[in-house]
Amino acid sequence: MIDKEHITEFLKKLREKIIASFETFEPTHRFQRKPWQHHSGGGGEIGVLRGNIFEKAAVNFSAVSGPNFPMQDGQGPFFATGISLITHMANPHAPTVHMNIRYIETEKKRWFGGGYDLTPMGFSYDEDTQHFHTTAKNTLDTHNPELYPQFSHNAKEYFFIPHWKQERGVGGIFFDHYSTDNPKKDLSMWQDIGNTFLDAILPIYQRRTLQPFSDQDKEIQLWKRGRYVEFNLLYDRGTKFGVQSGGNPEAFLCSLPPLVKW
Amino acid sequence: MIDKEHITEFLKKLREKIIASFETFEPTHRFQRKPWQHHSGGGGEIGVLRGNIFEKAAVNFSAVSGPNFPMQDGQGPFFATGISLITHMANPHAPTVHMNIRYIETEKKRWFGGGYDLTPMGFSYDEDTQHFHTTAKNTLDTHNPELYPQFSHNAKEYFFIPHWKQERGVGGIFFDHYSTDNPKKDLSMWQDIGNTFLDAILPIYQRRTLQPFSDQDKEIQLWKRGRYVEFNLLYDRGTKFGVQSGGNPEAFLCSLPPLVKW
C-alpha cells in the first residue's frame, strides 16, 4: 500500500532540497513562498525566485483532494499531490528545465506520473543534452532497463508543439498512469526520479550561467520563450488540470516566463 | 442568397481601409504583408505593423475551405472567411482593440459572427469606454434595437477570464451563429459592424496615443498583457479554430503581444 503521508513528506523534503540548492546560485535573492488552499480540499505552496541567475524559477508543492476528479483519466473522489518546477534563466545559454512528480488517487485507480525535460532557449549544447539524458537513463536503468527508452519516447511525444510541428526542447523523460502490480517498486522508481533531478541539471547550470552573452542572444531567448508559453497554455495537461479543477491560477501559471516577445 | 465573392471583396476592401487608417499614425512604419495558403483550400494574408504608436498591430484576412469543418458547431464541407484584427499600443493609456468579422458556411448551416471589444491595459477611461459602446449601440440600433443589449451581453460573457474570474476588458459587442430568415438584412448589419469599427476606435487612439506615460505605466501594461495571452491561448475560439483546423500558426498567433511580463 502507498502511504499518502509518507509521499507528501517525501515531496516536501525534496522540494526544500531543490530550493536550497537553487538559492546557492543567488547571493542576495530568495524564494518567495505563498501558501494557498484548494476549494474542495487541501492546497499547496508556490515558491517563486526572481534572481540574477534564475530570472524566474517556480518550485511548487501541492496536495489537493475533492469529490470529483476533474480530468478524463479518472473519476470520483481524488487525491493528487506533487512537485512542479520550472526555471527561466537570465543567461540565454542556460536552458529552461521542467520537473514534475505527482501521485494521484481516484476512485478506482492510483498512479504515479512525472519526469524532467530540458528546453534550450535558442542555444543548444550536445554536452548538456547528453548529460541530462544520461542521468535519467542511469537512474531508470537501476529499476528496469525498459523504462528509459519508453519514458524518453513519451517525452519526445508529449513535449511536442503540434502547430509548429517541432519538439519543445531536447526531451528528457515523461510518464503518466504508471502503476504495476508492485506499488512499492513503483514508488521507489518515482522517488529516484525526484532524487536525481538535481544531478541532471546542476552541472549544466554550473557551466552555462557563467557564459558570456550578447543582447542579441537575449533577444533570441525572449522570442523562443514564446513557444514555451504557447505549449503550456494550449496543450499542457498540468495547466488543463489547473483550469478545469478551478485551481489557483497563480500556482498553475507561475511557470510562465518573466519576459517574452512575440 | 449570400454571394461569397461579394463578401470576400467587402472584407478585403474594409481591411485595406483599416490598414491605411492605422498607417496614418506612423510616419515611417508600414504593415508587412505575408500571404499564406491553407492545406485544404484557400488561404489568407497576415498584415503586421510594428511601429512607434502601434507597438504591434495585426490586420488579417482569410478565406479558407475544406471537406470537414473542424469545430463542434457545424460539419461537412465548409467555407470560412473573415477579418481578424488586434492592436497592442506603445502607449499604456491607449487600450488594445480587437475586431473580427467572419462569415461561415457549413453543410447545413451558414452564419455571421464577429464584433469588436476594448481592453485597457491597466488604465481605463470612462470616456473611451462610453464612446466605444455608444458607437456600437448606434450602429446596431439602426438595424434592430434588440441587438446591442444582446451582443454587448455576449461580449461580457465571452471575453471573460474564468481562472481570474474577471472580464478581459471593458467589453464591446460579440455575436456568433447569427442567421435570421433574412440573409440580406443579416449581411447588412454585419457589414455595418465592420464599417463603423474605425469610428469606434480612432477617436480613442487620437486622444491616448499622445498622452505622456512613465516607465511604471509601461510596466503595468506589460503585466496586464499577460491576461490577454492567457485568454487567447486558453479560451479563444479563433485560436482553437486555428489549432484544430491545422491553420497557419503565424496567422492565429500574431495577435499575441510584442512584449509581455509574468
XYZ file of C-alpha atoms in Angstrom:
524
model
C 0.000 0.000 0.000
C 1.015 3.556 -0.686
C 1.008 5.832 2.320
C -0.142 9.346 1.384
C 1.521 10.890 4.422
C 4.824 9.291 3.514
C 4.555 10.574 -0.053
C 3.745 14.180 0.831
C 6.594 14.186 3.370
C 8.988 12.953 0.697
C 7.801 15.635 -1.726
C 8.085 18.442 0.810
C 11.618 17.448 1.771
C 12.747 17.096 -1.820
C 11.271 20.489 -2.624
C 13.228 22.104 0.221
C 16.413 20.494 -1.022
C 15.868 21.856 -4.539
C 15.012 25.314 -3.243
C 18.147 25.408 -1.072
C 20.235 24.234 -3.995
C 18.909 26.874 -6.407
C 19.399 29.570 -3.781
C 23.145 28.821 -3.614
C 23.375 30.424 -7.081
C 21.838 33.634 -5.756
C 23.806 35.545 -3.126
C 21.018 38.047 -2.456
C 17.707 36.626 -3.708
C 15.445 34.114 -2.015
C 12.334 32.147 -2.958
C 9.130 33.936 -2.047
C 6.607 31.488 -0.679
C 2.860 31.752 -0.868
C 0.570 29.094 0.571
C -2.871 28.582 -0.961
C -5.930 26.492 -0.285
C -7.926 24.442 -2.757
C -11.696 24.983 -2.708
C -12.502 21.291 -2.436
C -9.718 20.321 -0.044
C -6.003 20.605 0.592
C -3.826 23.204 -1.048
C -0.221 23.943 -1.692
C 2.624 26.375 -1.624
C 4.021 28.350 -4.526
C 7.686 29.229 -4.305
C 8.986 31.766 -6.779
C 12.530 33.050 -7.067
C 13.257 36.136 -9.140
C 17.013 36.475 -9.024
C 20.061 37.394 -11.054
C 20.832 33.875 -12.288
C 17.327 32.452 -12.104
C 15.406 35.210 -13.870
C 12.377 33.301 -12.615
C 12.071 29.883 -11.049
C 8.994 28.277 -9.567
C 9.181 25.279 -7.265
C 5.690 24.401 -6.124
C 4.182 21.795 -3.891
C 0.534 20.827 -3.824
C -1.688 18.181 -2.288
C -5.330 18.618 -3.178
C -8.405 16.469 -2.885
C -12.048 16.657 -3.857
C -15.201 14.712 -4.586
C -14.847 14.706 -8.401
C -11.639 14.165 -10.333
C -11.664 16.911 -12.981
C -9.884 15.060 -15.788
C -10.880 12.331 -18.247
C -8.465 9.713 -16.921
C -10.153 9.082 -13.593
C -13.344 9.726 -11.701
C -14.915 10.164 -8.316
C -13.139 11.296 -5.150
C -9.493 12.059 -5.735
C -6.234 12.941 -4.065
C -3.404 14.494 -6.092
C -0.028 15.566 -4.794
C 3.158 16.652 -6.489
C 6.047 18.967 -7.045
C 6.030 21.146 -10.112
C 9.148 23.034 -11.078
C 10.254 25.299 -13.855
C 13.158 27.660 -14.456
C 13.699 30.603 -16.786
C 17.336 31.568 -16.714
C 18.796 35.038 -17.132
C 21.551 33.604 -19.322
C 20.168 32.533 -22.726
C 22.781 29.779 -22.912
C 21.344 28.147 -19.808
C 18.315 26.030 -20.751
C 14.928 26.031 -19.094
C 14.278 22.921 -17.086
C 10.954 21.479 -16.056
C 10.377 18.784 -13.473
C 7.197 17.360 -12.132
C 6.468 14.344 -10.000
C 2.952 13.576 -8.976
C 0.932 10.854 -7.320
C -2.785 10.580 -7.966
C -5.532 8.518 -6.405
C -9.008 8.367 -7.885
C -11.953 6.137 -7.036
C -10.736 3.103 -8.947
C -7.155 3.863 -9.935
C -3.971 5.233 -8.419
C -0.865 6.061 -10.340
C 2.465 7.846 -10.482
C 3.478 10.365 -13.077
C 6.177 12.852 -13.808
C 9.553 13.328 -15.360
C 12.018 16.031 -16.256
C 12.791 17.669 -19.567
C 15.163 20.279 -20.915
C 14.411 23.244 -23.189
C 17.312 25.235 -24.607
C 16.174 28.760 -25.374
C 17.852 29.223 -28.712
C 21.255 27.791 -27.773
C 21.563 24.059 -27.557
C 24.655 22.153 -26.371
C 25.064 18.454 -27.090
C 27.136 18.096 -23.965
C 24.220 19.328 -21.842
C 21.600 17.246 -23.624
C 23.716 14.154 -23.256
C 24.407 14.679 -19.569
C 20.721 15.293 -18.866
C 19.564 12.169 -20.702
C 22.362 10.006 -19.297
C 21.413 10.933 -15.747
C 17.817 9.977 -16.473
C 18.828 6.742 -18.161
C 21.198 5.671 -15.390
C 18.522 6.367 -12.809
C 15.854 4.366 -14.587
C 18.149 1.507 -15.614
C 18.708 0.553 -11.969
C 14.969 -0.126 -11.775
C 14.181 -1.556 -15.176
C 16.157 -1.123 -18.390
C 12.931 -0.915 -20.363
C 11.868 2.305 -18.680
C 14.259 4.864 -20.167
C 13.519 4.004 -23.816
C 9.817 4.202 -23.061
C 9.877 7.328 -20.875
C 12.191 9.270 -23.178
C 9.949 8.345 -26.092
C 6.958 9.620 -24.111
C 8.738 12.933 -23.508
C 9.506 13.280 -27.222
C 5.827 12.793 -27.973
C 4.405 14.824 -25.130
C 6.667 17.871 -25.358
C 5.779 18.441 -28.956
C 4.236 21.620 -30.321
C 1.750 20.478 -32.977
C 1.141 23.879 -34.556
C 4.858 24.376 -35.182
C 5.451 20.677 -35.845
C 8.511 20.776 -33.619
C 9.641 19.480 -30.246
C 9.516 21.956 -27.378
C 13.088 21.220 -26.382
C 15.570 18.352 -26.354
C 13.397 15.976 -24.387
C 14.033 14.079 -21.213
C 11.685 11.625 -19.558
C 7.950 11.662 -19.043
C 5.456 9.134 -17.764
C 1.869 9.090 -16.627
C -0.567 6.492 -15.249
C 2.369 4.450 -14.039
C 1.190 1.586 -11.913
C 2.448 -2.001 -11.870
C 1.433 -4.820 -9.533
C 4.259 -3.766 -7.232
C 3.406 -0.319 -5.809
C 6.482 -0.340 -3.588
C 8.752 -0.671 -6.605
C 6.768 1.988 -8.462
C 7.205 4.354 -5.555
C 10.924 3.716 -5.366
C 11.438 4.396 -9.091
C 9.358 7.559 -8.862
C 11.269 8.805 -5.819
C 14.554 8.186 -7.602
C 13.455 10.419 -10.455
C 12.858 13.181 -7.962
C 16.087 12.474 -6.143
C 18.288 12.604 -9.241
C 16.787 15.743 -10.758
C 19.462 17.995 -9.283
C 22.204 15.706 -10.622
C 20.668 16.122 -14.060
C 20.513 19.901 -14.083
C 23.132 21.374 -11.721
C 26.250 20.612 -13.802
C 24.547 22.290 -16.759
C 23.745 25.401 -14.763
C 27.242 25.488 -13.303
C 28.606 25.629 -16.837
C 26.124 27.863 -18.611
C 25.178 30.520 -16.116
C 28.678 31.975 -16.244
C 28.927 32.031 -20.029
C 29.070 35.498 -21.625
C 26.116 36.503 -23.797
C 25.118 39.383 -26.055
C 21.934 41.466 -26.279
C 21.151 39.570 -29.445
C 21.444 36.229 -27.623
C 18.990 37.562 -25.044
C 16.613 38.663 -27.807
C 16.657 35.161 -29.285
C 15.842 33.726 -25.872
C 12.877 36.091 -25.373
C 11.339 35.000 -28.687
C 11.997 31.342 -28.041
C 10.180 31.631 -24.718
C 7.019 32.347 -26.709
C 6.940 28.697 -27.836
C 7.082 27.677 -24.189
C 4.077 29.827 -23.328
C 2.171 28.512 -26.329
C 2.811 24.912 -25.304
C 1.908 25.477 -21.674
C -1.355 27.290 -22.353
C -2.531 25.412 -25.437
C -1.526 21.828 -24.663
C -0.102 21.158 -21.224
C -2.097 18.737 -19.063
C -0.925 20.335 -15.831
C -2.335 23.687 -16.925
C -5.559 21.998 -18.103
C -5.837 20.277 -14.735
C -5.416 23.640 -13.037
C -8.017 25.360 -15.208
C -10.542 22.533 -15.094
C -10.237 21.885 -11.380
C -10.688 25.577 -10.623
C -7.190 25.592 -9.176
C -5.206 28.595 -8.064
C -4.177 30.467 -11.237
C -1.119 31.893 -9.503
C 0.024 28.311 -8.997
C -0.666 26.869 -12.439
C 0.506 29.969 -14.294
C 3.676 30.695 -12.366
C 5.568 28.574 -14.904
C 5.182 31.382 -17.431
C 8.395 33.200 -18.381
C 9.226 36.551 -16.751
C 9.627 38.328 -20.082
C 8.534 37.173 -23.549
C 8.437 38.527 -27.053
C 6.146 37.712 -29.928
C -28.686 34.302 -51.145
C -25.291 35.300 -49.842
C -22.670 35.732 -52.517
C -19.274 34.554 -51.273
C -17.422 36.620 -53.835
C -19.251 39.741 -52.740
C -18.414 39.051 -49.102
C -14.709 38.456 -49.618
C -14.493 41.598 -51.749
C -16.160 43.588 -48.975
C -13.752 42.178 -46.401
C -10.665 42.852 -48.479
C -11.678 46.453 -49.112
C -12.516 47.097 -45.483
C -9.196 45.618 -44.447
C -7.322 47.955 -46.778
C -9.211 50.901 -45.349
C -8.278 49.944 -41.788
C -4.655 49.356 -42.731
C -4.421 52.742 -44.450
C -6.038 54.412 -41.466
C -3.663 52.849 -38.917
C -0.694 53.746 -41.080
C -1.562 57.457 -40.870
C -0.400 57.267 -37.212
C 3.005 56.017 -38.317
C 5.145 58.349 -40.415
C 7.816 55.724 -41.087
C 6.398 52.257 -40.462
C 4.215 50.156 -42.750
C 2.281 46.901 -42.464
C 4.310 43.901 -43.538
C 2.149 41.518 -45.525
C 2.545 37.776 -45.773
C 0.186 35.640 -47.836
C -0.375 32.015 -46.844
C -2.235 29.024 -48.176
C -4.496 26.681 -46.261
C -3.786 22.969 -46.709
C -7.380 22.106 -47.567
C -8.174 25.140 -49.690
C -7.970 28.918 -49.808
C -5.691 30.930 -47.566
C -5.187 34.434 -46.376
C -2.874 37.309 -45.754
C -1.326 38.360 -42.474
C -0.585 42.058 -42.101
C 1.562 43.076 -39.164
C 2.644 46.578 -38.270
C 5.419 47.115 -35.737
C 5.608 50.850 -35.338
C 6.137 53.631 -32.831
C 2.473 54.141 -31.975
C 1.226 50.657 -32.783
C 3.821 48.596 -30.933
C 2.212 45.712 -32.801
C -0.972 45.530 -34.826
C -2.238 42.633 -36.883
C -4.945 43.048 -39.512
C -5.516 39.713 -41.195
C -7.761 38.449 -43.923
C -8.562 34.819 -44.583
C -10.900 32.760 -46.723
C -10.434 29.044 -46.252
C -12.405 25.985 -47.224
C -12.187 22.254 -46.716
C -14.081 18.984 -46.640
C -14.561 18.835 -42.845
C -15.482 21.747 -40.614
C -13.074 21.425 -37.648
C -15.345 22.783 -34.894
C -18.307 21.390 -32.960
C -20.835 23.890 -34.291
C -21.004 22.670 -37.862
C -19.975 19.746 -40.036
C -19.048 18.663 -43.517
C -17.602 20.875 -46.253
C -17.079 24.428 -45.118
C -16.133 27.895 -46.231
C -14.956 30.461 -43.678
C -13.870 33.998 -44.378
C -13.154 36.968 -42.179
C -11.036 39.809 -40.952
C -9.255 39.449 -37.653
C -7.638 42.455 -36.061
C -5.779 43.240 -32.888
C -3.650 46.081 -31.618
C -1.043 46.398 -28.874
C -0.233 50.038 -28.364
C 3.097 51.511 -27.316
C 1.282 53.922 -25.003
C -0.140 52.079 -21.969
C -3.011 54.577 -21.819
C -4.190 53.512 -25.270
C -6.267 50.341 -24.993
C -5.922 47.206 -27.038
C -8.734 46.735 -29.510
C -9.877 43.550 -31.136
C -12.207 43.257 -34.094
C -13.316 40.245 -36.011
C -15.997 39.715 -38.585
C -16.496 36.358 -40.147
C -18.905 34.501 -42.379
C -19.098 30.732 -42.251
C -20.832 28.150 -44.424
C -21.030 24.524 -43.421
C -23.012 21.660 -44.914
C -26.311 22.534 -43.263
C -25.831 25.969 -41.755
C -24.421 29.358 -42.666
C -23.961 32.200 -40.259
C -22.337 35.537 -39.473
C -20.217 36.258 -36.459
C -17.938 38.893 -35.069
C -17.812 42.060 -33.060
C -15.357 44.438 -31.503
C -14.175 44.815 -27.944
C -11.849 47.046 -25.975
C -9.172 46.071 -23.450
C -7.499 48.810 -21.429
C -4.057 47.689 -20.363
C -4.090 48.915 -16.814
C -5.540 52.380 -17.487
C -9.227 52.616 -18.154
C -11.063 55.782 -19.183
C -14.849 56.029 -18.898
C -14.896 58.477 -21.767
C -13.286 55.875 -24.050
C -15.456 53.003 -22.899
C -18.574 55.082 -23.388
C -17.620 56.257 -26.852
C -16.785 52.713 -27.925
C -20.050 51.241 -26.685
C -22.111 54.150 -27.992
C -20.733 53.687 -31.490
C -21.618 50.009 -31.360
C -25.083 50.718 -29.979
C -25.884 53.395 -32.538
C -24.769 51.103 -35.333
C -26.863 48.173 -34.183
C -29.917 50.248 -33.256
C -30.421 51.245 -36.883
C -30.924 47.547 -37.643
C -32.736 46.280 -34.593
C -32.767 47.830 -31.110
C -32.684 44.373 -29.539
C -29.235 43.639 -30.926
C -26.993 45.870 -28.828
C -28.263 44.647 -25.437
C -27.815 41.075 -26.628
C -24.457 41.486 -28.363
C -22.919 43.525 -25.557
C -24.109 40.908 -23.099
C -22.463 38.233 -25.272
C -19.194 40.165 -25.208
C -19.354 40.437 -21.423
C -19.773 36.684 -21.208
C -17.359 35.704 -23.930
C -14.445 37.980 -23.022
C -14.295 36.644 -19.520
C -11.244 35.028 -17.961
C -12.608 32.177 -15.818
C -9.408 31.460 -13.905
C -9.169 35.073 -12.725
C -12.944 35.472 -12.511
C -12.690 38.796 -14.284
C -13.589 40.323 -17.621
C -10.767 40.651 -20.125
C -11.530 44.304 -20.759
C -14.465 46.677 -20.834
C -16.481 44.713 -23.355
C -17.983 45.739 -26.627
C -20.126 43.567 -28.867
C -19.858 39.936 -29.839
C -22.099 37.569 -31.745
C -21.852 34.163 -33.339
C -24.159 31.861 -35.336
C -26.152 34.895 -36.421
C -28.661 33.929 -39.030
C -32.262 35.102 -39.390
C -34.721 34.323 -42.194
C -33.497 37.462 -43.948
C -29.864 36.892 -45.005
C -29.740 40.214 -46.800
C -30.548 42.068 -43.607
C -28.062 39.929 -41.674
C -25.378 40.789 -44.173
C -26.148 44.484 -43.975
C -25.953 44.535 -40.150
C -22.723 42.576 -40.219
C -21.171 44.889 -42.809
C -22.128 47.896 -40.713
C -20.231 46.492 -37.766
C -17.167 46.300 -39.939
C -17.770 49.731 -41.413
C -18.132 51.504 -38.055
C -15.155 49.885 -36.354
C -12.847 52.777 -37.172
C -15.389 55.271 -35.807
C -15.357 53.307 -32.571
C -11.598 53.231 -32.073
C -9.953 56.171 -33.875
C -11.104 58.974 -31.536
C -9.740 56.947 -28.621
C -6.372 56.492 -30.276
C -6.240 60.149 -31.277
C -6.593 61.038 -27.580
C -4.497 58.402 -25.872
C -1.520 57.835 -28.112
C -0.232 61.331 -27.343
C -0.674 61.092 -23.598
C 2.555 61.110 -21.535
C 3.388 57.932 -19.656
C 6.017 56.712 -17.193
C 8.184 53.588 -17.107
C 5.943 52.363 -14.331
C 2.850 52.794 -16.538
C 4.586 50.724 -19.196
C 5.453 48.059 -16.635
C 1.781 47.814 -15.632
C 0.821 47.404 -19.282
C 3.351 44.595 -19.828
C 1.913 42.625 -16.902
C -1.661 43.258 -17.952
C -0.876 41.884 -21.405
C -0.277 38.525 -19.750
C -4.036 38.206 -19.137
C -4.602 38.797 -22.841
C -2.224 35.979 -23.784
C -3.822 33.675 -21.243
C -7.294 34.350 -22.641
C -6.238 33.938 -26.261
C -4.392 30.678 -25.764
C -6.595 29.065 -23.117
C -10.098 30.047 -24.241
C -10.393 31.908 -27.535
C -12.430 30.150 -30.236
C -10.470 31.764 -33.050
C -7.241 30.313 -31.708
C -8.933 26.932 -31.177
C -10.209 27.042 -34.757
C -6.669 27.774 -35.928
C -5.131 24.965 -33.897
C -7.805 22.398 -34.693
C -8.000 23.164 -38.391
C -4.218 22.909 -38.721
C -4.176 26.569 -39.700
C -1.153 28.753 -40.132
C 0.280 29.410 -36.640
C 1.767 32.698 -37.776
C -1.773 33.798 -38.582
C -3.602 32.644 -35.480
C -0.803 33.621 -33.105
C 0.016 37.045 -34.497
C -2.480 38.538 -32.042
C -0.003 37.890 -29.229
C 1.555 40.998 -27.664
C 5.045 42.106 -28.708
C 6.368 42.119 -25.145
C 4.826 40.561 -22.048
C 5.728 40.036 -18.430
C 4.655 37.375 -15.989
